[in-house]
Short mmCIF file of C-alpha atoms in Angstrom, two decimals:
data_model
loop_
_atom_site.label_atom_id
_atom_site.label_comp_id
_atom_site.label_asym_id
_atom_site.label_seq_id
_atom_site.Cartn_x
_atom_site.Cartn_y
_atom_site.Cartn_z
CA MET A 1 0.00 0.00 0.00
CA ARG A 2 1.21 3.48 -0.80
CA ARG A 3 2.12 5.43 2.29
CA LEU A 4 0.11 8.53 3.11
CA SER A 5 1.77 11.89 2.54
CA LEU A 6 2.37 14.28 5.40
CA SER A 7 -0.84 16.21 4.67
CA GLY A 8 -2.80 12.94 4.46
CA GLN A 9 -1.40 11.75 7.80
CA LEU A 10 -2.20 15.06 9.47
CA LEU A 11 -5.74 15.03 8.01
CA LEU A 12 -6.34 11.46 9.16
CA LEU A 13 -5.01 12.21 12.62
CA GLN A 14 -7.14 15.35 12.80
CA MET A 15 -10.24 13.42 11.81
CA VAL A 16 -9.61 10.78 14.47
CA ILE A 17 -9.20 13.51 17.07
CA VAL A 18 -12.36 15.25 15.88
CA VAL A 19 -14.39 12.04 16.03
CA LEU A 20 -13.11 11.24 19.52
CA VAL A 21 -13.80 14.74 20.78
CA VAL A 22 -17.28 14.90 19.22
CA GLY A 23 -18.08 11.41 20.50
CA THR A 24 -17.02 12.39 24.01
CA VAL A 25 -19.06 15.59 23.78
CA ALA A 26 -22.04 13.60 22.52
CA GLY A 27 -21.78 11.16 25.44
CA VAL A 28 -21.53 13.95 27.99
CA SER A 29 -24.38 15.80 26.28
CA THR A 30 -26.54 12.67 26.34
CA VAL A 31 -25.97 12.16 30.06
CA GLN A 32 -26.74 15.81 30.77
CA THR A 33 -29.82 15.67 28.56
CA ASP A 34 -31.03 12.55 30.35
CA ALA A 35 -30.60 14.15 33.79
CA SER A 36 -32.25 17.37 32.67
CA LEU A 37 -35.14 15.46 31.06
CA ARG A 38 -35.68 13.42 34.23
CA ARG A 39 -35.77 16.51 36.45
CA GLU A 40 -38.16 18.32 34.10
CA THR A 41 -40.44 15.29 33.85
CA GLU A 42 -40.49 14.83 37.64
CA ARG A 43 -41.46 18.49 38.10
CA ARG A 44 -44.24 18.19 35.50
CA MET A 45 -45.62 14.98 37.02
CA LEU A 46 -45.44 16.44 40.54
CA SER A 47 -47.25 19.61 39.48
CA ALA A 48 -50.06 17.60 37.82
CA ALA A 49 -50.40 15.30 40.85
CA GLU A 50 -50.55 18.24 43.28
CA VAL A 51 -53.26 19.97 41.23
CA LEU A 52 -55.29 16.76 41.05
CA ALA A 53 -54.83 16.05 44.79
CA ALA A 54 -56.15 19.53 45.61
CA ASN A 55 -59.17 19.14 43.27
CA SER A 56 -62.44 19.29 45.24
CA VAL A 57 -64.10 16.65 43.08
CA VAL A 58 -61.33 14.17 43.79
CA ARG A 59 -61.44 14.91 47.52
CA ARG A 60 -65.20 14.48 47.67
CA GLU A 61 -65.04 11.23 45.71
CA LEU A 62 -62.33 9.82 48.03
CA GLY A 63 -64.57 10.73 50.96
CA HIS A 64 -67.94 9.50 49.62
CA HIS A 65 -67.28 7.17 46.63
CA ASP A 66 -70.47 8.29 44.84
CA GLN A 67 -69.28 9.93 41.56
CA PRO A 68 -66.41 7.86 39.99
CA GLU A 69 -67.16 9.29 36.55
CA ALA A 70 -66.37 12.81 37.71
CA THR A 71 -63.05 11.65 39.11
CA ASP A 72 -62.24 9.95 35.81
CA VAL A 73 -62.90 13.18 33.95
CA GLU A 74 -60.66 15.21 36.24
CA ALA A 75 -57.91 12.58 36.01
CA GLU A 76 -58.02 12.54 32.23
CA ILE A 77 -57.90 16.34 32.09
CA ARG A 78 -54.78 16.39 34.30
CA ARG A 79 -53.16 13.60 32.30
CA SER A 80 -53.75 15.46 29.08
CA PHE A 81 -52.51 18.80 30.39
CA ALA A 82 -49.37 17.24 31.91
CA ASP A 83 -48.73 15.02 28.87
CA ALA A 84 -48.59 12.07 31.28
CA SER A 85 -48.96 8.43 30.34
CA TYR A 86 -51.34 7.55 33.14
CA VAL A 87 -53.10 8.93 36.25
CA VAL A 88 -54.24 6.77 39.17
CA VAL A 89 -56.40 7.86 42.15
CA VAL A 90 -56.17 5.47 45.09
CA ALA A 91 -58.13 5.52 48.33
CA ARG A 92 -56.36 5.12 51.66
CA GLU A 93 -57.58 1.53 51.90
CA GLY A 94 -55.90 0.75 48.58
CA GLU A 95 -59.04 0.88 46.41
CA VAL A 96 -58.39 2.30 42.95
CA LEU A 97 -61.11 4.85 42.29
CA SER A 98 -59.81 6.07 38.92
CA SER A 99 -57.13 4.89 36.54
CA THR A 100 -56.17 5.74 32.98
CA VAL A 101 -53.87 2.72 32.63
CA PRO A 102 -54.89 -0.17 30.41
CA ALA A 103 -56.91 -2.93 31.99
CA GLY A 104 -54.78 -5.39 33.90
CA ASP A 105 -51.94 -2.89 34.50
CA ASP A 106 -53.16 -1.76 37.93
CA ASP A 107 -50.01 -2.56 39.94
CA VAL A 108 -49.94 0.88 41.57
CA LEU A 109 -48.76 0.15 45.06
CA ARG A 110 -45.19 -1.03 44.40
CA ALA A 111 -43.38 2.33 44.63
CA GLY A 112 -43.82 5.18 47.02
CA PRO A 113 -46.99 4.19 48.98
CA GLY A 114 -45.11 3.99 52.29
CA THR A 115 -43.86 7.53 51.86
CA THR A 116 -47.18 8.77 50.48
CA LEU A 117 -49.35 7.16 53.18
CA SER A 118 -47.20 8.91 55.78
CA GLY A 119 -48.31 12.24 54.33
CA ARG A 120 -45.28 13.12 52.19
CA THR A 121 -44.96 13.47 48.42
CA TRP A 122 -42.61 11.23 46.41
CA THR A 123 -41.09 11.62 42.96
CA GLY A 124 -38.66 9.38 41.13
CA THR A 125 -38.15 6.63 38.59
CA THR A 126 -39.27 3.07 38.93
CA ASP A 127 -40.16 0.05 36.84
CA ARG A 128 -43.84 -0.26 36.19
CA TYR A 129 -45.85 -1.87 33.43
CA ALA A 130 -42.63 -3.54 32.12
CA ARG A 131 -41.07 -0.15 31.45
CA LYS A 132 -39.08 2.50 33.24
CA VAL A 133 -41.40 5.32 34.36
CA VAL A 134 -41.17 8.69 36.11
CA GLU A 135 -43.88 9.12 38.76
CA ALA A 136 -45.12 11.61 41.31
CA HIS A 137 -47.10 10.39 44.36
CA VAL A 138 -49.05 13.10 46.24
CA PRO A 139 -51.23 12.42 49.31
CA VAL A 140 -54.82 13.72 49.31
CA ILE A 141 -55.88 15.47 52.55
CA SER A 142 -59.51 15.77 53.53
CA ASP A 143 -61.02 19.27 53.76
CA SER A 144 -64.43 18.14 55.14
CA ALA A 145 -65.42 18.80 58.74
CA ALA A 146 -67.90 15.96 58.77
CA ASP A 147 -67.16 13.14 61.17
CA ASP A 148 -64.15 15.07 62.41
CA THR A 149 -62.07 14.04 59.31
CA LEU A 150 -60.62 17.50 58.57
CA GLY A 151 -56.88 17.18 57.67
CA ASP A 152 -56.89 13.40 57.55
CA LEU A 153 -55.17 11.38 54.78
CA ILE A 154 -57.96 9.95 52.61
CA GLY A 155 -55.92 8.69 49.62
CA TYR A 156 -53.22 9.58 47.15
CA VAL A 157 -52.75 10.44 43.49
CA ILE A 158 -50.20 8.90 41.14
CA VAL A 159 -49.22 10.71 37.91
CA GLY A 160 -46.59 9.03 35.73
CA THR A 161 -45.14 8.88 32.27
CA TYR A 162 -43.05 6.36 30.41
CA TYR A 163 -39.36 7.31 30.45
CA PRO A 164 -37.59 7.34 27.06
CA SER A 165 -34.84 4.76 26.47
CA TRP A 166 -31.17 5.67 25.94
CA TRP A 167 -31.57 5.32 22.22
CA GLU A 168 -34.53 7.70 22.28
CA VAL A 169 -32.57 10.21 24.38
CA LEU A 170 -29.62 9.87 22.00
CA GLY A 171 -31.94 10.37 19.07
CA THR A 172 -32.86 13.80 20.38
CA THR A 173 -29.17 14.83 20.35
CA THR A 174 -28.11 13.05 17.13
CA PRO A 175 -28.87 15.92 14.72
CA MET A 176 -26.73 18.33 16.75
CA VAL A 177 -23.97 15.75 17.08
CA PHE A 178 -23.85 15.28 13.32
CA LEU A 179 -23.85 19.03 12.83
CA TYR A 180 -20.95 19.45 15.26
CA LEU A 181 -19.12 16.57 13.58
CA LEU A 182 -19.50 18.10 10.13
CA LEU A 183 -18.39 21.55 11.31
CA ALA A 184 -15.42 20.11 13.19
CA ALA A 185 -14.46 17.94 10.21
CA ALA A 186 -14.56 20.95 7.90
CA VAL A 187 -12.49 23.13 10.24
CA GLY A 188 -10.09 20.26 11.00
CA GLY A 189 -9.64 19.42 7.34
CA VAL A 190 -8.82 22.99 6.35
CA GLY A 191 -6.54 23.36 9.38
CA SER A 192 -4.76 20.10 8.58
CA VAL A 193 -4.08 21.14 5.00
CA LEU A 194 -2.73 24.54 6.08
CA LEU A 195 -0.65 22.94 8.84
CA ALA A 196 0.75 20.33 6.44
CA ARG A 197 1.78 23.04 3.99
CA ARG A 198 3.54 25.00 6.72
CA VAL A 199 5.30 21.89 8.03
CA LYS A 200 6.44 20.95 4.51
CA ARG A 201 7.87 24.43 4.05
CA GLN A 202 9.77 24.04 7.31
CA THR A 203 11.02 20.57 6.29
CA LEU A 204 12.02 21.71 2.78
CA GLY A 205 9.26 19.61 1.21
CA LEU A 206 10.48 16.33 2.72
CA GLU A 207 8.12 13.65 3.92
CA PRO A 208 8.55 12.16 7.44
CA ARG A 209 10.11 8.94 6.13
CA GLU A 210 12.59 10.99 4.09
CA ILE A 211 13.48 13.06 7.17
CA SER A 212 14.01 9.85 9.18
CA ALA A 213 16.24 8.47 6.43
CA LEU A 214 18.27 11.69 6.35
CA VAL A 215 18.73 11.63 10.14
CA GLU A 216 19.90 8.01 10.01
CA GLN A 217 22.30 8.79 7.17
CA ARG A 218 23.59 11.86 9.03
CA GLU A 219 24.28 9.86 12.18
CA ALA A 220 25.98 7.10 10.20
CA MET A 221 28.12 9.62 8.32
CA LEU A 222 29.09 11.68 11.38
CA HIS A 223 30.12 8.72 13.47
CA GLY A 224 31.70 6.87 10.57
CA VAL A 225 34.24 9.46 9.44
CA ARG A 226 37.72 9.47 10.96
CA GLU A 227 37.84 13.25 11.26
CA GLY A 228 36.26 15.09 14.15
CA VAL A 229 33.16 17.11 13.21
CA VAL A 230 31.51 19.75 15.44
CA GLY A 231 28.49 21.92 14.62
CA VAL A 232 27.92 25.25 16.39
CA ASP A 233 24.76 27.36 16.06
CA LEU A 234 24.46 31.15 16.02
CA THR A 235 24.14 31.32 19.83
CA GLY A 236 27.49 29.58 20.28
CA ARG A 237 25.98 26.28 21.42
CA VAL A 238 27.19 22.88 20.24
CA SER A 239 24.48 21.40 18.00
CA PHE A 240 26.26 18.13 17.23
CA ALA A 241 29.63 16.44 17.72
CA ASN A 242 30.73 13.03 16.50
CA ASP A 243 32.68 10.46 18.52
CA GLU A 244 36.07 11.45 17.07
CA ALA A 245 35.51 15.12 17.96
CA LEU A 246 34.61 14.17 21.54
CA ARG A 247 37.80 12.13 21.77
CA LEU A 248 40.07 14.78 20.29
CA LEU A 249 38.64 17.65 22.34
CA GLY A 250 38.27 15.62 25.55
CA TRP A 251 34.55 16.44 25.77
CA SER A 252 31.86 14.34 27.44
CA ALA A 253 28.86 12.92 25.58
CA ASP A 254 26.43 15.48 27.08
CA VAL A 255 28.15 18.43 25.40
CA VAL A 256 25.34 18.95 22.84
CA GLY A 257 23.28 22.01 23.76
CA ARG A 258 25.98 23.61 25.90
CA LYS A 259 27.91 26.75 25.01
CA VAL A 260 31.37 26.37 23.50
CA THR A 261 32.74 28.83 26.06
CA ASP A 262 31.59 26.48 28.85
CA VAL A 263 33.19 23.31 27.49
CA SER A 264 36.33 24.58 25.74
CA PRO A 265 39.24 25.39 28.06
CA SER A 266 41.19 27.24 25.37
CA PRO A 267 40.15 30.77 24.28
CA GLU A 268 41.95 30.17 20.99
CA LEU A 269 39.93 27.00 20.34
CA THR A 270 36.72 28.75 21.40
CA SER A 271 37.40 31.52 18.87
CA ILE A 272 37.94 28.99 16.08
CA LEU A 273 34.85 26.90 16.90
CA GLY A 274 32.57 29.92 17.05
CA GLY A 275 34.18 31.77 14.15
CA GLU A 276 32.00 33.50 11.63
CA ARG A 277 34.46 33.29 8.76
CA GLU A 278 35.94 30.43 6.83
CA GLN A 279 39.32 29.23 8.08
CA THR A 280 41.56 26.57 6.59
CA ASP A 281 44.18 24.43 8.35
CA VAL A 282 44.28 26.47 11.54
CA ALA A 283 46.38 24.85 14.28
CA ALA A 284 45.28 24.77 17.92
CA VAL A 285 46.11 22.86 21.08
CA ALA A 286 43.27 20.98 22.81
CA ASP A 287 43.55 18.47 25.62
CA ARG A 288 47.33 18.26 25.05
CA ARG A 289 46.88 17.52 21.37
CA VAL A 290 47.88 19.53 18.33
CA LEU A 291 44.80 19.79 16.10
CA VAL A 292 44.41 21.16 12.60
CA LEU A 293 40.95 22.69 12.18
CA ASN A 294 38.88 23.89 9.23
CA THR A 295 35.88 26.16 9.82
CA LEU A 296 33.07 26.54 7.30
CA PRO A 297 30.05 28.81 7.95
CA ILE A 298 26.78 27.21 6.80
CA GLY A 299 23.44 28.75 5.88
CA VAL A 300 19.95 27.82 4.77
CA ARG A 301 18.03 29.86 2.17
CA GLY A 302 20.64 32.58 2.23
CA ARG A 303 20.57 32.94 6.01
CA ARG A 304 23.51 31.89 8.17
CA THR A 305 22.56 29.21 10.70
CA GLY A 306 25.91 28.32 12.25
CA SER A 307 29.24 26.76 11.38
CA VAL A 308 30.80 23.33 10.96
CA VAL A 309 34.33 22.63 12.18
CA THR A 310 36.35 19.61 11.07
CA MET A 311 39.53 18.62 12.84
CA ARG A 312 42.46 16.23 12.49
CA ASP A 313 44.93 15.10 15.11
CA ARG A 314 48.44 16.12 14.07
CA THR A 315 50.13 15.19 17.35
CA GLU A 316 51.22 11.73 16.27
CA LEU A 317 52.31 13.02 12.87
CA LEU A 318 54.42 15.73 14.45
CA ASP A 319 55.89 13.24 16.90
CA ILE A 320 56.83 10.92 14.03
CA ARG A 321 58.24 13.87 12.15
CA ARG A 322 60.31 14.85 15.21
CA GLN A 323 61.57 11.30 15.56
CA LEU A 324 62.44 11.29 11.87
CA ALA A 325 64.32 14.55 12.21
CA SER A 326 66.13 13.17 15.23
CA SER A 327 67.00 10.03 13.29
CA GLN A 328 68.22 12.20 10.44
CA ASP A 329 70.39 14.15 12.90
CA HIS A 330 71.79 10.91 14.26
CA THR A 331 72.46 9.70 10.73
CA ASP A 332 74.23 12.93 9.87
CA THR A 333 76.20 12.67 13.10
CA LEU A 334 77.21 9.10 12.35
CA ARG A 335 78.16 10.12 8.81
CA ALA A 336 80.28 12.94 10.17
CA GLN A 337 81.85 10.59 12.67
CA VAL A 338 82.60 8.05 9.95
CA HIS A 339 84.21 10.79 7.92
CA GLU A 340 86.20 11.93 10.96
CA PHE A 341 87.20 8.39 11.88
CA ARG A 342 88.30 7.79 8.29
CA ASN A 343 90.54 10.83 8.46
CA ARG A 344 91.95 9.67 11.79
CA LEU A 345 92.47 6.16 10.43
CA HIS A 346 94.38 7.65 7.50
CA ALA A 347 96.51 9.59 9.93
CA ILE A 348 97.11 6.45 12.00
CA ALA A 349 97.96 4.44 8.88
CA GLY A 350 100.42 7.14 7.82
CA MET A 351 102.12 7.09 11.21
CA VAL A 352 102.38 3.29 11.04
CA GLU A 353 103.97 3.54 7.60
CA LEU A 354 106.40 6.14 8.91
CA ASP A 355 107.08 4.03 11.97
CA GLU A 356 106.21 6.94 14.27
CA ARG A 357 105.21 4.76 17.19
CA GLU A 358 105.44 7.30 19.99
CA GLU A 359 103.50 9.93 18.06
CA LEU A 360 100.93 7.26 17.15
CA LEU A 361 100.39 6.29 20.78
CA GLU A 362 100.01 9.92 21.81
CA PHE A 363 97.53 10.58 18.96
CA VAL A 364 95.33 7.58 19.77
CA GLY A 365 95.46 8.33 23.51
CA ALA A 366 94.41 11.94 22.95
CA ILE A 367 91.41 10.89 20.85
CA ALA A 368 90.27 8.26 23.37
CA HIS A 369 90.83 10.57 26.30
CA ALA A 370 88.75 13.39 24.75
CA MET A 371 85.80 11.08 24.01
CA ASP A 372 85.96 9.31 27.36
CA GLU A 373 86.17 12.58 29.24
CA ARG A 374 83.05 13.91 27.50
CA VAL A 375 81.06 10.72 28.11
CA ASP A 376 82.24 10.34 31.68
CA ARG A 377 81.34 13.88 32.60
CA ILE A 378 77.81 13.58 31.21
CA ALA A 379 77.37 10.17 32.88
CA ARG A 380 78.49 11.55 36.27
CA GLN A 381 75.98 14.40 36.21
CA VAL A 382 73.05 12.77 34.36
CA GLY A 383 71.82 9.50 35.82
CA ASP A 384 68.94 9.06 33.37
CA PRO A 385 70.25 6.88 30.49
CA ALA A 386 67.95 8.31 27.81
CA VAL A 387 68.83 11.93 28.61
CA ALA A 388 72.54 11.12 28.92
CA ALA A 389 72.59 9.43 25.52
CA LEU A 390 70.76 12.44 24.03
CA LEU A 391 73.32 14.88 25.41
CA VAL A 392 76.23 12.76 24.11
CA ALA A 393 74.66 12.69 20.62
CA LYS A 394 73.97 16.45 20.73
CA SER A 395 77.57 17.16 21.76
CA VAL A 396 78.82 15.26 18.71
CA ARG A 397 76.36 17.20 16.56
CA ALA A 398 77.64 20.44 18.08
CA ASP A 399 81.18 19.55 17.08
CA GLU A 400 80.02 19.06 13.52
CA LEU A 401 78.27 22.46 13.55
CA ALA A 402 81.30 24.16 15.15
CA VAL A 403 79.13 25.03 18.14
CA SER A 404 80.05 24.53 21.77
CA LEU A 405 77.57 22.51 23.84
CA GLU A 406 78.21 22.68 27.58
CA LEU A 407 76.53 21.08 30.56
CA SER A 408 76.64 23.36 33.59
CA ASP A 409 78.72 22.17 36.52
CA ASP A 410 75.77 22.17 38.94
CA SER A 411 73.53 20.09 36.68
CA ARG A 412 72.10 16.94 38.26
CA LEU A 413 69.44 14.49 37.00
CA GLU A 414 68.36 11.21 38.54
CA PRO A 415 66.92 8.20 36.68
CA HIS A 416 63.15 8.36 36.02
CA SER A 417 60.41 6.28 34.48
CA ALA A 418 60.41 5.61 30.75
CA ARG A 419 57.41 7.88 30.13
CA PHE A 420 58.91 10.80 32.08
CA SER A 421 62.30 10.28 30.41
CA ALA A 422 60.68 10.32 26.96
CA ASP A 423 59.12 13.72 27.66
CA LEU A 424 62.41 15.01 29.07
CA VAL A 425 64.15 13.92 25.86
CA THR A 426 61.47 15.80 23.84
CA VAL A 427 61.95 18.99 25.88
CA ILE A 428 65.77 18.97 25.94
CA GLY A 429 66.12 17.84 22.32
CA ASN A 430 63.80 20.53 20.93
CA LEU A 431 65.36 23.32 22.99
CA VAL A 432 68.93 22.32 22.07
CA ASP A 433 68.02 22.01 18.37
CA ASN A 434 66.44 25.49 18.45
CA ALA A 435 69.64 26.85 20.00
CA PHE A 436 71.76 25.19 17.30
CA ASP A 437 69.53 26.77 14.62
CA GLU A 438 70.01 30.21 16.20
CA LEU A 439 73.81 29.89 16.35
CA ALA A 440 74.68 28.11 13.10
CA PRO A 441 76.60 28.87 10.96
CA GLY A 442 78.19 31.66 12.97
CA GLY A 443 79.15 29.50 15.94
CA GLY A 444 78.67 30.17 19.61
CA SER A 445 77.85 28.38 22.83
CA VAL A 446 74.82 26.48 24.10
CA ILE A 447 74.57 25.88 27.85
CA VAL A 448 72.25 23.22 29.31
CA SER A 449 71.37 23.23 33.01
CA LEU A 450 69.40 20.40 34.71
CA THR A 451 67.97 20.64 38.24
CA ASP A 452 66.21 17.68 39.84
CA GLU A 453 64.82 18.36 43.31
CA ASP A 454 61.57 18.71 45.31
CA GLY A 455 59.63 16.47 42.92
CA SER A 456 60.31 18.51 39.78
CA VAL A 457 62.88 18.80 37.02
CA VAL A 458 63.88 22.24 35.70
CA VAL A 459 65.58 22.41 32.30
CA GLU A 460 67.33 25.63 31.26
CA VAL A 461 68.83 26.04 27.78
CA SER A 462 70.56 29.30 26.84
CA ASP A 463 72.64 30.34 23.86
CA THR A 464 74.90 33.20 22.91
CA GLY A 465 72.90 34.13 19.84
CA ALA A 466 71.40 37.52 18.97
CA GLY A 467 68.22 36.84 20.96
CA ILE A 468 64.56 36.78 19.96
CA ASP A 469 62.36 39.76 19.23
CA PRO A 470 60.07 40.20 22.31
CA ALA A 471 57.12 40.88 20.01
CA VAL A 472 57.61 37.42 18.47
CA SER A 473 58.47 35.55 21.67
CA THR A 474 54.94 35.83 23.13
CA GLY A 475 53.50 33.52 20.48
CA LEU A 476 56.38 31.10 19.95
CA PHE A 477 54.66 28.28 21.85
CA GLU A 478 51.57 28.36 19.63
CA PRO A 479 51.42 25.57 17.00
CA GLY A 480 52.90 26.62 13.67
CA ARG A 481 54.57 29.78 15.03
CA THR A 482 58.31 30.26 14.58
CA SER A 483 60.88 33.02 14.78
CA LYS A 484 62.48 31.86 11.54
CA ALA A 485 61.44 34.02 8.61
CA GLY A 486 59.51 32.20 5.92
CA ASP A 487 59.35 28.93 7.85
CA GLU A 488 55.82 29.01 9.27
CA GLY A 489 53.92 25.85 8.48
CA GLU A 490 57.09 23.84 7.92
CA HIS A 491 58.54 24.64 11.35
CA GLY A 492 57.06 26.04 14.52
CA TRP A 493 55.85 22.79 16.07
CA GLY A 494 58.82 21.89 18.29
CA LEU A 495 58.07 24.45 21.00
CA ALA A 496 54.36 23.59 20.91
CA LEU A 497 55.24 19.92 21.51
CA THR A 498 57.67 21.00 24.22
CA ARG A 499 54.97 22.92 26.07
CA MET A 500 52.56 19.97 25.74
CA ALA A 501 55.20 17.64 27.22
CA CYS A 502 55.64 20.02 30.16
CA GLN A 503 51.91 20.38 30.69
CA ARG A 504 51.46 16.61 30.68
CA HIS A 505 53.45 16.63 33.91
CA GLY A 506 51.85 19.66 35.49
CA GLY A 507 54.54 22.13 34.44
CA ASP A 508 55.09 24.76 31.78
CA ILE A 509 57.78 26.59 29.82
CA ARG A 510 58.71 30.25 29.59
CA ILE A 511 61.22 32.28 27.63
CA ASP A 512 63.68 35.04 28.41
CA ALA A 513 64.17 36.67 25.01
CA GLY A 514 67.59 38.02 25.96
CA PRO A 515 70.16 38.26 24.61
CA PRO A 516 71.20 35.72 25.57
CA THR A 517 68.08 33.70 24.82
CA ARG A 518 67.08 31.44 27.71
CA PHE A 519 64.30 28.83 27.84
CA ILE A 520 63.16 27.52 31.25
CA ALA A 521 61.01 24.37 31.27
CA GLU A 522 59.60 22.70 34.38
CA LEU A 523 58.15 19.19 34.72
CA HIS A 524 56.79 17.60 37.91
CA HIS A 525 57.26 13.92 38.57
CA GLU A 526 55.32 11.80 41.04
CA GLU A 527 56.89 8.40 40.51
CA ALA A 528 59.62 7.02 42.74
CA ARG A 529 63.08 7.51 41.33
CA LEU A 530 64.75 4.52 39.79
CA GLY A 531 68.23 3.25 40.57
#
C-alpha cells in the first residue's frame, strides 16, 4: 500500500481527534440531557399530581365514593394537560377509584406508597408496566369537617409517564452531534491542509520517512568518518559532535546544547569553533593535542545558521616527524663521525707507515681521552640513560656544527620512568636544536642546566645568539609559530610539543628573550626515582 503523505497523515489524525472529541461531547451531552429530562419530567408529574390532589371533586369522591365518573374526567384532564402516560387515584384503603392505565396494569402500590401514606410526596423513577417510568405520588388530605375528618389522609394520586430509552434520548441529540461533527471535520480538514503546507515548508518539502532516512544517514556519516566534526549554532551552542571530535577535544557525551565557552578550556579554540568566517588548516592545542581545524560557515536559504568545524589530530604526525628529524640528525652525526674516523684512520695508517710509534700512541690516547672525558662527565651528572645518551649525541652534533655545547657544573638528573624520560628527551632535544639553529653557521655556545629536586625537574637552555624579538616571543609556543622568517607551516611545532610535554606533567615553559636567549622548562614527577 502506498504510504500517506504528510498532509494525508495530518488530516487522518485530525479526523480521528475530531471524532473522539465529538463522541465524548455527545456522550456527555446525552448524560446531561437525560438528567435534565428526568428533572423536568419529575417536576411536571409532581405539578399535575398536586393539582389533582387539591381538586375538590377528587377529595369528595375519596370521601364518599359516589361519583367515579367525575373523578375519571378530572384525572383525564390532568393527564392530558401534563402530557402524562397515566393517572391513578387510590383511596387510603388501597381501592383504585380512577385509573387511565390499560386494563390489567393496575399494579400501583409497588413504589412510594409507604412515603405517600405517611403524608409526604414522592417523585422518582421506577419500573412499572414492564417499562421504566417517572412518577409523582401526592397524598390527598380531607377538607371536610364531617365526622371530624378535617386534615386526615384519605388517599393519594399517582401521575406518571413512560421514560424514554437511551436510544430515544440519543436520538434527540443526534442531529446536533452530526452538525458538530461536520463543522469540526470541515475546520479540522482545512486546518490540517494549512498545517501540512507549513510543516512541509519548514522541512524543505520532505516527507517524514525521508526526514528519518536523512537523520539516520547523518548519524551514520558523522560517526563513521575518521575526522572530528563539530556543529555550532548562532548562539554559540554545540548542536552536534561526533565520537572522534569528543575524543580529540576531551569532551563528554552530554556536550550537545551547551555553550562552547563552557566546554572549551582554550580561548583560541573557542574563537575557532565559534568563528563566523571560513578558516583553513588552523592549528590549535586541545587536551594536550595539536589539532588542525577547518571552519566553514553554513546557511539555509541565504541565512547563516551556524558553522561546521572539522579537525584532524596532528600530534602523532608531528611526533613521528620529530623522531624522523632526530633520526636524520643521528644519521648525519654518524656520517660525520665516519668521515672523521676515516681521516683519523688515514693519519694512523700514515704514522704506522712512517714508523712513528710514539707519536701514534700519543695521537690515539688523545682521541680516546677526549671522548671518554666527554662521556664520563655527562654520565656523572646525568643519571637518566635516555637523557645522557641524548646529550652525548647532541655534543657530537655540536662539534660538527662548530658550536660549543656545555653542561653546567651544577647540573644533576636522577633516573626516572620511561614515560617521564621520553618527555624530558622531547623537551631537551627541541630546545637544544632550536639553540643550534640560532647559532649556526656563525658558531657560539649552548649551555644546558638540569635541576632535579623537590619532585620537579627544571631544564634551562641558553645560547649566545642575537636573541629573539620580544614581540615574536609571546606567540612562539603556539602551533605553527616560529621566529624563523619564511618557515611558518614547515617549522614552529617543536616548542608547541615541548609545552605539551611540560603540561602533561603539570609544568610549563617560559622564555627570556635576551640576549642571551634562555628557555626555562619545568616538569613535575610523582613516581619514585629509579636506581
